[in-house]
PDB file of C-alpha atoms in Angstrom:
ATOM      1  CA  MET A  16    -147.780 -80.669-152.298  1.00 86.00           C
ATOM      2  CA  TYR A  17    -144.188 -81.155-151.302  1.00 90.00           C
ATOM      3  CA  THR A  18    -142.486 -79.315-148.444  1.00 91.00           C
ATOM      4  CA  VAL A  19    -138.723 -79.470-148.926  1.00 93.00           C
ATOM      5  CA  PRO A  20    -136.626 -78.847-145.802  1.00 92.00           C
ATOM      6  CA  LEU A  21    -133.326 -77.159-146.607  1.00 94.00           C
ATOM      7  CA  PRO A  22    -130.496 -77.036-144.050  1.00 95.00           C
ATOM      8  CA  GLN A  23    -128.573 -73.837-143.310  1.00 95.00           C
ATOM      9  CA  ILE A  24    -125.325 -75.754-143.903  1.00 96.00           C
ATOM     10  CA  GLY A  25    -125.015 -77.433-147.273  1.00 96.00           C
ATOM     11  CA  THR A  26    -127.983 -75.535-148.669  1.00 96.00           C
ATOM     12  CA  ASP A  27    -126.690 -75.582-152.242  1.00 96.00           C
ATOM     13  CA  ILE A  28    -126.330 -79.360-152.405  1.00 96.00           C
ATOM     14  CA  ALA A  29    -129.692 -79.976-150.735  1.00 96.00           C
ATOM     15  CA  TRP A  30    -131.547 -77.596-153.067  1.00 97.00           C
ATOM     16  CA  ARG A  31    -129.882 -79.024-156.176  1.00 96.00           C
ATOM     17  CA  ASP A  32    -130.714 -82.620-155.170  1.00 95.00           C
ATOM     18  CA  ALA A  33    -134.346 -81.778-154.415  1.00 96.00           C
ATOM     19  CA  ALA A  34    -134.771 -79.735-157.592  1.00 96.00           C
ATOM     20  CA  LYS A  35    -133.483 -82.609-159.740  1.00 95.00           C
ATOM     21  CA  ARG A  36    -135.908 -85.045-158.133  1.00 95.00           C
ATOM     22  CA  LEU A  37    -138.879 -82.704-158.431  1.00 95.00           C
ATOM     23  CA  ILE A  38    -138.228 -81.579-161.999  1.00 94.00           C
ATOM     24  CA  GLY A  39    -137.566 -85.169-163.018  1.00 93.00           C
ATOM     25  CA  ALA A  40    -140.957 -86.187-161.659  1.00 93.00           C
ATOM     26  CA  GLY A  41    -142.720 -83.270-163.336  1.00 93.00           C
ATOM     27  CA  VAL A  42    -143.725 -81.507-160.111  1.00 95.00           C
ATOM     28  CA  SER A  43    -144.788 -77.938-160.900  1.00 95.00           C
ATOM     29  CA  PRO A  44    -143.489 -74.953-158.888  1.00 96.00           C
ATOM     30  CA  GLN A  45    -146.977 -74.377-157.446  1.00 95.00           C
ATOM     31  CA  ASP A  46    -146.770 -77.749-155.698  1.00 94.00           C
ATOM     32  CA  VAL A  47    -143.486 -77.100-153.864  1.00 94.00           C
ATOM     33  CA  LEU A  48    -142.717 -75.236-150.640  1.00 93.00           C
ATOM     34  CA  TRP A  49    -139.103 -74.634-149.680  1.00 94.00           C
ATOM     35  CA  ASP A  50    -138.436 -74.542-145.935  1.00 92.00           C
ATOM     36  CA  TYR A  51    -135.013 -73.017-145.260  1.00 92.00           C
ATOM     37  CA  GLY A  52    -133.661 -73.727-141.800  1.00 88.00           C
ATOM     38  CA  GLY A  53    -137.047 -74.816-140.478  1.00 84.00           C
ATOM     39  CA  GLN A  54    -138.367 -71.243-140.627  1.00 80.00           C
ATOM     40  CA  MET A  55    -141.873 -72.468-141.453  1.00 76.00           C
ATOM     41  CA  GLY A  56    -142.013 -74.084-138.047  1.00 71.00           C
ATOM     42  CA  GLY A  57    -144.029 -77.035-139.260  1.00 64.00           C
ATOM     43  CA  LEU A  58    -146.960 -74.841-140.296  1.00 61.00           C
ATOM     44  CA  PHE A  59    -146.992 -76.215-143.856  1.00 62.00           C
ATOM     45  CA  ALA A  60    -144.941 -79.336-143.240  1.00 63.00           C
ATOM     46  CA  THR A  61    -145.919 -82.467-145.144  1.00 67.00           C
ATOM     47  CA  THR A  62    -144.633 -85.986-144.861  1.00 71.00           C
ATOM     48  CA  THR A  63    -144.668 -86.647-148.580  1.00 79.00           C
ATOM     49  CA  PRO A  64    -141.203 -87.951-149.489  1.00 86.00           C
ATOM     50  CA  LEU A  65    -139.421 -86.501-152.481  1.00 88.00           C
ATOM     51  CA  PRO A  66    -139.811 -88.538-155.662  1.00 88.00           C
ATOM     52  CA  PRO A  67    -136.843 -90.747-156.565  1.00 87.00           C
ATOM     53  CA  LEU A  68    -134.408 -89.641-159.224  1.00 83.00           C
ATOM     54  CA  THR A  69    -135.253 -91.957-162.108  1.00 80.00           C
ATOM     55  CA  ARG A  70    -133.637 -90.170-165.029  1.00 80.00           C
ATOM     56  CA  ARG A  71    -130.881 -87.755-165.804  1.00 84.00           C
ATOM     57  CA  VAL A  72    -131.991 -84.117-165.593  1.00 84.00           C
ATOM     58  CA  LYS A  73    -130.226 -81.592-167.800  1.00 87.00           C
ATOM     59  CA  ALA A  74    -130.035 -77.836-167.332  1.00 91.00           C
ATOM     60  CA  PRO A  75    -127.903 -75.160-169.003  1.00 93.00           C
ATOM     61  CA  GLN A  76    -124.511 -74.663-167.404  1.00 95.00           C
ATOM     62  CA  SER A  77    -125.264 -70.951-167.079  1.00 96.00           C
ATOM     63  CA  PHE A  78    -128.319 -71.770-164.954  1.00 96.00           C
ATOM     64  CA  LEU A  79    -126.349 -74.127-162.712  1.00 96.00           C
ATOM     65  CA  GLN A  80    -123.686 -71.484-162.129  1.00 97.00           C
ATOM     66  CA  MET A  81    -126.303 -68.868-161.330  1.00 97.00           C
ATOM     67  CA  ALA A  82    -128.226 -71.219-159.031  1.00 97.00           C
ATOM     68  CA  ASN A  83    -125.063 -72.119-157.100  1.00 97.00           C
ATOM     69  CA  THR A  84    -124.732 -68.425-156.247  1.00 98.00           C
ATOM     70  CA  VAL A  85    -128.354 -67.354-155.802  1.00 98.00           C
ATOM     71  CA  VAL A  86    -129.053 -70.056-153.174  1.00 98.00           C
ATOM     72  CA  TRP A  87    -126.901 -67.966-150.771  1.00 98.00           C
ATOM     73  CA  HIS A  88    -129.062 -64.836-151.184  1.00 98.00           C
ATOM     74  CA  LYS A  89    -131.153 -63.750-148.174  1.00 96.00           C
ATOM     75  CA  ASP A  90    -134.385 -63.443-150.211  1.00 96.00           C
ATOM     76  CA  THR A  91    -136.816 -66.003-148.808  1.00 94.00           C
ATOM     77  CA  GLN A  92    -138.212 -66.576-152.326  1.00 96.00           C
ATOM     78  CA  ARG A  93    -134.857 -67.466-153.875  1.00 97.00           C
ATOM     79  CA  PHE A  94    -135.477 -71.219-154.016  1.00 97.00           C
ATOM     80  CA  SER A  95    -138.924 -70.921-155.563  1.00 97.00           C
ATOM     81  CA  ARG A  96    -137.650 -68.348-158.071  1.00 98.00           C
ATOM     82  CA  LEU A  97    -134.867 -70.693-159.146  1.00 98.00           C
ATOM     83  CA  TYR A  98    -137.157 -73.694-159.413  1.00 97.00           C
ATOM     84  CA  ALA A  99    -139.712 -71.723-161.419  1.00 97.00           C
ATOM     85  CA  LEU A 100    -137.044 -70.731-163.926  1.00 97.00           C
ATOM     86  CA  LEU A 101    -135.749 -74.305-164.091  1.00 96.00           C
ATOM     87  CA  TRP A 102    -139.325 -75.412-164.798  1.00 96.00           C
ATOM     88  CA  ARG A 103    -139.615 -72.947-167.697  1.00 96.00           C
ATOM     89  CA  LEU A 104    -136.245 -74.024-169.117  1.00 95.00           C
ATOM     90  CA  ARG A 105    -137.730 -77.434-169.959  1.00 91.00           C
ATOM     91  CA  HIS A 106    -139.510 -75.929-172.956  1.00 90.00           C
ATOM     92  CA  ALA A 107    -137.468 -72.743-173.442  1.00 91.00           C
ATOM     93  CA  PRO A 108    -133.798 -73.800-173.657  1.00 83.00           C
ATOM     94  CA  GLY A 109    -132.764 -70.338-174.877  1.00 91.00           C
ATOM     95  CA  LEU A 110    -134.299 -68.576-171.890  1.00 95.00           C
ATOM     96  CA  MET A 111    -130.934 -67.964-170.224  1.00 95.00           C
ATOM     97  CA  GLN A 112    -130.016 -65.628-173.116  1.00 94.00           C
ATOM     98  CA  ASP A 113    -133.250 -63.608-172.910  1.00 93.00           C
ATOM     99  CA  ARG A 114    -132.209 -60.335-171.302  1.00 88.00           C
ATOM    100  CA  GLY A 115    -135.784 -59.086-171.408  1.00 94.00           C
ATOM    101  CA  ASP A 116    -137.126 -61.828-169.162  1.00 96.00           C
ATOM    102  CA  LYS A 117    -138.084 -60.311-165.794  1.00 96.00           C
ATOM    103  CA  ASP A 118    -137.678 -63.527-163.808  1.00 97.00           C
ATOM    104  CA  LEU A 119    -134.181 -64.077-165.145  1.00 97.00           C
ATOM    105  CA  ALA A 120    -133.283 -60.419-164.629  1.00 97.00           C
ATOM    106  CA  LYS A 121    -134.326 -60.651-160.979  1.00 97.00           C
ATOM    107  CA  LEU A 122    -132.203 -63.743-160.429  1.00 98.00           C
ATOM    108  CA  ARG A 123    -129.238 -62.057-162.130  1.00 97.00           C
ATOM    109  CA  GLN A 124    -129.614 -59.130-159.717  1.00 98.00           C
ATOM    110  CA  MET A 125    -129.591 -61.538-156.798  1.00 98.00           C
ATOM    111  CA  GLU A 126    -126.542 -63.310-158.214  1.00 98.00           C
ATOM    112  CA  LYS A 127    -124.717 -59.988-158.485  1.00 98.00           C
ATOM    113  CA  ALA A 128    -125.624 -59.083-154.901  1.00 98.00           C
ATOM    114  CA  VAL A 129    -124.214 -62.362-153.583  1.00 98.00           C
ATOM    115  CA  HIS A 130    -120.979 -61.873-155.538  1.00 98.00           C
ATOM    116  CA  ARG A 131    -120.680 -58.380-154.057  1.00 97.00           C
ATOM    117  CA  CYS A 132    -121.268 -59.733-150.544  1.00 97.00           C
ATOM    118  CA  LYS A 133    -118.573 -62.382-151.038  1.00 97.00           C
ATOM    119  CA  HIS A 134    -116.166 -59.693-152.233  1.00 97.00           C
ATOM    120  CA  LYS A 135    -116.890 -57.538-149.184  1.00 96.00           C
ATOM    121  CA  MET A 136    -116.369 -60.494-146.882  1.00 97.00           C
ATOM    122  CA  LYS A 137    -112.949 -61.183-148.395  1.00 97.00           C
ATOM    123  CA  ALA A 138    -112.045 -57.523-147.937  1.00 95.00           C
ATOM    124  CA  PHE A 139    -113.528 -56.737-144.515  1.00 95.00           C
ATOM    125  CA  VAL A 140    -112.985 -59.796-142.291  1.00 96.00           C
ATOM    126  CA  ARG A 141    -110.550 -58.739-139.558  1.00 94.00           C
ATOM    127  CA  PHE A 142    -108.910 -61.541-137.600  1.00 94.00           C
ATOM    128  CA  ARG A 143    -107.669 -61.180-134.038  1.00 93.00           C
ATOM    129  CA  ASP A 144    -104.738 -63.171-132.729  1.00 91.00           C
ATOM    130  CA  LEU A 145    -105.862 -65.577-129.987  1.00 89.00           C
ATOM    131  CA  ARG A 146    -102.206 -66.261-129.050  1.00 76.00           C
ATOM    132  CA  GLN A 147    -102.743 -69.874-128.064  1.00 72.00           C
ATOM    133  CA  ASP A 148     -99.889 -72.291-127.502  1.00 77.00           C
ATOM    134  CA  GLY A 149     -99.258 -74.821-130.217  1.00 78.00           C
ATOM    135  CA  PRO A 150     -97.477 -75.295-133.526  1.00 82.00           C
ATOM    136  CA  ARG A 151    -100.105 -73.326-135.449  1.00 88.00           C
ATOM    137  CA  ARG A 152    -101.169 -69.740-134.907  1.00 90.00           C
ATOM    138  CA  SER A 153    -104.825 -69.246-134.007  1.00 93.00           C
ATOM    139  CA  PHE A 154    -107.102 -66.378-135.039  1.00 95.00           C
ATOM    140  CA  ALA A 155    -110.783 -65.508-134.823  1.00 96.00           C
ATOM    141  CA  ALA A 156    -113.026 -62.928-136.452  1.00 96.00           C
ATOM    142  CA  TRP A 157    -116.601 -61.694-136.227  1.00 97.00           C
ATOM    143  CA  PHE A 158    -118.426 -60.737-139.415  1.00 96.00           C
ATOM    144  CA  GLU A 159    -121.994 -59.797-140.334  1.00 96.00           C
ATOM    145  CA  PRO A 160    -122.607 -60.600-144.017  1.00 96.00           C
ATOM    146  CA  THR A 161    -125.588 -59.253-145.898  1.00 96.00           C
ATOM    147  CA  HIS A 162    -126.327 -62.663-147.424  1.00 97.00           C
ATOM    148  CA  HIS A 163    -125.505 -66.267-146.476  1.00 97.00           C
ATOM    149  CA  THR A 164    -122.012 -66.110-147.922  1.00 97.00           C
ATOM    150  CA  VAL A 165    -119.882 -67.693-145.186  1.00 97.00           C
ATOM    151  CA  GLU A 166    -119.971 -71.197-146.628  1.00 97.00           C
ATOM    152  CA  PRO A 167    -119.132 -70.321-150.256  1.00 97.00           C
ATOM    153  CA  THR A 168    -116.445 -67.809-149.220  1.00 98.00           C
ATOM    154  CA  ALA A 169    -114.690 -69.840-146.518  1.00 98.00           C
ATOM    155  CA  PRO A 170    -112.577 -71.876-149.008  1.00 97.00           C
ATOM    156  CA  PHE A 171    -110.922 -68.589-150.024  1.00 97.00           C
ATOM    157  CA  PHE A 172    -109.706 -68.057-146.454  1.00 97.00           C
ATOM    158  CA  ALA A 173    -108.670 -71.719-146.175  1.00 97.00           C
ATOM    159  CA  ARG A 174    -106.391 -71.309-149.183  1.00 97.00           C
ATOM    160  CA  ARG A 175    -105.057 -67.924-148.112  1.00 96.00           C
ATOM    161  CA  PHE A 176    -104.443 -68.781-144.453  1.00 95.00           C
ATOM    162  CA  ALA A 177    -103.643 -72.466-144.749  1.00 95.00           C
ATOM    163  CA  ASP A 178    -100.812 -72.256-142.196  1.00 93.00           C
ATOM    164  CA  MET A 179    -102.974 -71.154-139.283  1.00 93.00           C
ATOM    165  CA  ASP A 180    -106.140 -72.162-137.453  1.00 95.00           C
ATOM    166  CA  TRP A 181    -109.002 -69.684-137.626  1.00 96.00           C
ATOM    167  CA  MET A 182    -112.669 -69.145-136.986  1.00 97.00           C
ATOM    168  CA  ILE A 183    -115.090 -66.748-138.654  1.00 97.00           C
ATOM    169  CA  ALA A 184    -118.183 -66.348-136.509  1.00 97.00           C
ATOM    170  CA  THR A 185    -121.391 -64.837-137.907  1.00 97.00           C
ATOM    171  CA  PRO A 186    -125.021 -64.740-136.737  1.00 95.00           C
ATOM    172  CA  ASP A 187    -125.936 -67.530-139.209  1.00 93.00           C
ATOM    173  CA  ILE A 188    -122.951 -69.824-139.709  1.00 95.00           C
ATOM    174  CA  THR A 189    -119.578 -70.277-138.041  1.00 97.00           C
ATOM    175  CA  ALA A 190    -116.671 -71.458-140.188  1.00 98.00           C
ATOM    176  CA  GLN A 191    -113.713 -73.177-138.509  1.00 97.00           C
ATOM    177  CA  PHE A 192    -110.389 -74.159-140.027  1.00 97.00           C
ATOM    178  CA  VAL A 193    -108.351 -76.401-137.709  1.00 95.00           C
ATOM    179  CA  ASP A 194    -105.302 -78.439-138.725  1.00 94.00           C
ATOM    180  CA  GLY A 195    -106.180 -77.956-142.368  1.00 95.00           C
ATOM    181  CA  ASN A 196    -109.793 -79.103-142.016  1.00 97.00           C
ATOM    182  CA  LEU A 197    -112.635 -76.713-142.850  1.00 98.00           C
ATOM    183  CA  SER A 198    -115.963 -77.240-141.087  1.00 98.00           C
ATOM    184  CA  PHE A 199    -119.190 -75.321-140.566  1.00 97.00           C
ATOM    185  CA  HIS A 200    -121.308 -74.944-137.462  1.00 97.00           C
ATOM    186  CA  PRO A 201    -124.418 -72.999-136.416  1.00 95.00           C
ATOM    187  CA  GLY A 202    -124.145 -69.261-135.958  1.00 95.00           C
ATOM    188  CA  GLN A 203    -123.545 -67.628-132.617  1.00 95.00           C
ATOM    189  CA  PRO A 204    -123.651 -64.266-130.835  1.00 95.00           C
ATOM    190  CA  LYS A 205    -120.664 -61.984-131.257  1.00 94.00           C
ATOM    191  CA  PRO A 206    -117.790 -63.509-129.240  1.00 92.00           C
ATOM    192  CA  ASP A 207    -115.702 -61.440-126.842  1.00 91.00           C
ATOM    193  CA  LEU A 208    -112.465 -61.513-128.818  1.00 90.00           C
ATOM    194  CA  PRO A 209    -109.224 -60.320-127.163  1.00 87.00           C
ATOM    195  CA  ALA A 210    -107.608 -57.036-128.169  1.00 82.00           C
ATOM    196  CA  ASP A 211    -105.033 -57.322-130.908  1.00 83.00           C
ATOM    197  CA  GLY A 212    -101.939 -55.126-130.731  1.00 81.00           C
ATOM    198  CA  ALA A 213    -101.623 -55.145-134.501  1.00 87.00           C
ATOM    199  CA  GLU A 214    -104.832 -53.125-134.833  1.00 89.00           C
ATOM    200  CA  ALA A 215    -103.100 -49.914-133.709  1.00 90.00           C
ATOM    201  CA  LEU A 216    -100.368 -50.496-136.288  1.00 91.00           C
ATOM    202  CA  TRP A 217    -102.999 -51.184-138.950  1.00 91.00           C
ATOM    203  CA  GLY A 218    -104.783 -47.958-138.014  1.00 92.00           C
ATOM    204  CA  THR A 219    -101.556 -45.986-138.348  1.00 93.00           C
ATOM    205  CA  TYR A 220    -100.950 -47.471-141.786  1.00 94.00           C
ATOM    206  CA  PHE A 221    -104.535 -46.689-142.842  1.00 93.00           C
ATOM    207  CA  CYS A 222    -104.162 -43.041-141.776  1.00 94.00           C
ATOM    208  CA  ASN A 223    -100.844 -42.665-143.590  1.00 93.00           C
ATOM    209  CA  ILE A 224    -102.090 -43.948-146.937  1.00 94.00           C
ATOM    210  CA  PHE A 225    -105.135 -41.653-146.794  1.00 92.00           C
ATOM    211  CA  ASN A 226    -104.870 -38.972-149.499  1.00 92.00           C
ATOM    212  CA  PRO A 227    -107.087 -35.992-148.555  1.00 92.00           C
ATOM    213  CA  ALA A 228    -106.725 -34.474-152.026  1.00 91.00           C
ATOM    214  CA  ARG A 229    -108.488 -37.466-153.573  1.00 91.00           C
ATOM    215  CA  LEU A 230    -111.288 -37.774-151.007  1.00 92.00           C
ATOM    216  CA  LYS A 231    -114.696 -38.673-152.455  1.00 93.00           C
ATOM    217  CA  VAL A 232    -116.967 -39.662-149.596  1.00 92.00           C
ATOM    218  CA  GLN A 233    -119.734 -41.145-151.748  1.00 93.00           C
ATOM    219  CA  ALA A 234    -117.308 -43.349-153.683  1.00 93.00           C
ATOM    220  CA  MET A 235    -115.566 -44.381-150.475  1.00 91.00           C
ATOM    221  CA  THR A 236    -118.785 -45.404-148.716  1.00 91.00           C
ATOM    222  CA  SER A 237    -119.857 -47.286-151.837  1.00 90.00           C
ATOM    223  CA  GLU A 238    -116.738 -49.415-151.729  1.00 90.00           C
ATOM    224  CA  MET A 239    -116.614 -49.489-147.925  1.00 91.00           C
ATOM    225  CA  PRO A 240    -120.281 -49.362-146.776  1.00 92.00           C
ATOM    226  CA  ARG A 241    -120.909 -47.875-143.353  1.00 93.00           C
ATOM    227  CA  LYS A 242    -122.650 -51.043-142.124  1.00 92.00           C
ATOM    228  CA  TYR A 243    -119.230 -52.742-141.993  1.00 93.00           C
ATOM    229  CA  TRP A 244    -117.493 -49.940-140.106  1.00 93.00           C
ATOM    230  CA  LYS A 245    -118.418 -51.140-136.618  1.00 91.00           C
ATOM    231  CA  ASN A 246    -116.281 -54.274-137.104  1.00 91.00           C
ATOM    232  CA  LEU A 247    -113.367 -52.563-138.865  1.00 93.00           C
ATOM    233  CA  PRO A 248    -110.714 -51.253-136.454  1.00 91.00           C
ATOM    234  CA  GLU A 249    -109.415 -48.745-139.019  1.00 92.00           C
ATOM    235  CA  ALA A 250    -112.912 -47.264-139.536  1.00 92.00           C
ATOM    236  CA  ARG A 251    -112.715 -45.382-136.238  1.00 92.00           C
ATOM    237  CA  HIS A 252    -110.241 -43.008-137.934  1.00 95.00           C
ATOM    238  CA  ILE A 253    -112.451 -42.224-140.931  1.00 94.00           C
ATOM    239  CA  PRO A 254    -114.587 -39.415-139.382  1.00 94.00           C
ATOM    240  CA  ASP A 255    -111.480 -37.471-138.291  1.00 94.00           C
ATOM    241  CA  LEU A 256    -109.775 -38.057-141.628  1.00 95.00           C
ATOM    242  CA  ILE A 257    -112.799 -36.694-143.501  1.00 94.00           C
ATOM    243  CA  ALA A 258    -113.221 -33.748-141.116  1.00 95.00           C
ATOM    244  CA  GLY A 259    -109.575 -32.745-141.493  1.00 94.00           C
ATOM    245  CA  ALA A 260    -109.244 -33.448-145.216  1.00 93.00           C
ATOM    246  CA  GLU A 261    -109.823 -29.889-146.462  1.00 94.00           C
ATOM    247  CA  ALA A 262    -107.323 -28.447-143.962  1.00 94.00           C
ATOM    248  CA  GLN A 263    -104.761 -31.024-145.046  1.00 92.00           C
ATOM    249  CA  VAL A 264    -105.311 -30.114-148.697  1.00 92.00           C
ATOM    250  CA  GLN A 265    -104.789 -26.410-147.923  1.00 93.00           C
ATOM    251  CA  LYS A 266    -101.644 -27.293-146.006  1.00 90.00           C
ATOM    252  CA  MET A 267    -100.341 -29.305-148.951  1.00 88.00           C
ATOM    253  CA  ARG A 268    -101.024 -26.405-151.342  1.00 88.00           C
ATOM    254  CA  ALA A 269     -99.237 -23.928-149.115  1.00 90.00           C
ATOM    255  CA  ALA A 270     -96.182 -26.106-148.646  1.00 86.00           C
ATOM    256  CA  ASP A 271     -93.087 -25.614-150.819  1.00 79.00           C
ATOM    257  CA  PRO A 272     -92.555 -28.243-153.508  1.00 79.00           C
ATOM    258  CA  THR A 273     -90.333 -31.077-152.415  1.00 80.00           C
ATOM    259  CA  THR A 274     -87.434 -32.456-154.371  1.00 83.00           C
ATOM    260  CA  ALA A 275     -86.828 -36.110-155.045  1.00 84.00           C
ATOM    261  CA  PRO A 276     -84.432 -37.830-152.633  1.00 84.00           C
ATOM    262  CA  GLU A 277     -80.884 -38.570-153.762  1.00 85.00           C
ATOM    263  CA  ARG A 278     -81.647 -42.246-154.179  1.00 89.00           C
ATOM    264  CA  ALA A 279     -84.184 -41.401-156.893  1.00 88.00           C
ATOM    265  CA  LYS A 280     -81.388 -40.066-159.110  1.00 87.00           C
ATOM    266  CA  ARG A 281     -79.325 -43.212-158.558  1.00 89.00           C
ATOM    267  CA  ILE A 282     -82.304 -45.390-159.512  1.00 90.00           C
ATOM    268  CA  GLN A 283     -82.911 -43.357-162.665  1.00 88.00           C
ATOM    269  CA  ASP A 284     -79.228 -43.633-163.606  1.00 89.00           C
ATOM    270  CA  ARG A 285     -79.301 -47.404-163.212  1.00 90.00           C
ATOM    271  CA  ARG A 286     -82.435 -47.694-165.350  1.00 89.00           C
ATOM    272  CA  ARG A 287     -80.928 -45.451-168.008  1.00 88.00           C
ATOM    273  CA  LYS A 288     -77.769 -47.572-168.200  1.00 88.00           C
ATOM    274  CA  LYS A 289     -79.867 -50.735-168.355  1.00 84.00           C
ATOM    275  CA  ASP A 290     -81.963 -49.344-171.211  1.00 81.00           C
ATOM    276  CA  ASP A 291     -78.799 -48.294-173.114  1.00 77.00           C
TER     277      ASP A 291
END
């Protein structure tokens, strides 16, 4: 029996390295326990070292891509599920194309959930300006992801906000980007971030782009789940916007039709001349 400790930071690399060693040595899934972040507490810990990597281990590219995503899922069985499928792939190379396989279908669901979590993180992280002295601006944000998606998503923020220093704190992992260097640290409690004056402006913008005539609450909460609202400054306006939507629609219906501003005619004339 092997007990494989997996760190909370660099989980993907650690799992991949251990899986290659174990599969290369012919260790069956029943003989492996995966201990993420020391959660087993030494209850099933063994001192048996992992077997050395003595030969090249091949796996379908589609499996590797899926595994690199699924390792960030919160399911405690994700590592054993992945290793069990990798074990079966030794004698079933076409397994990744079998849409009727329940084990593969489950892993695909988990992969999809992680992708969705990464998308929500990109959309719903809200930075606050720390206003520190120095050549680079400094920001910080608090976020509560559904899965362990801070590490795989942080490079997106590093590329997008390369000209500033920032920190994204979460209960599991904290990502820091300072002077162009991205690093990861243990999670922490929600920090007491300073108020940001831009939040009021952002709230005003959010209210002004709201179209009451196109309100669909179920679709909105699907794209913007309520669990994220507590950390979104604009979300405080949503209940009032929904409550007043019908009255706004009636007001829009009762209002006289508006005419296009004068500049619209000038723009149309320019386009017409350009097309001629």
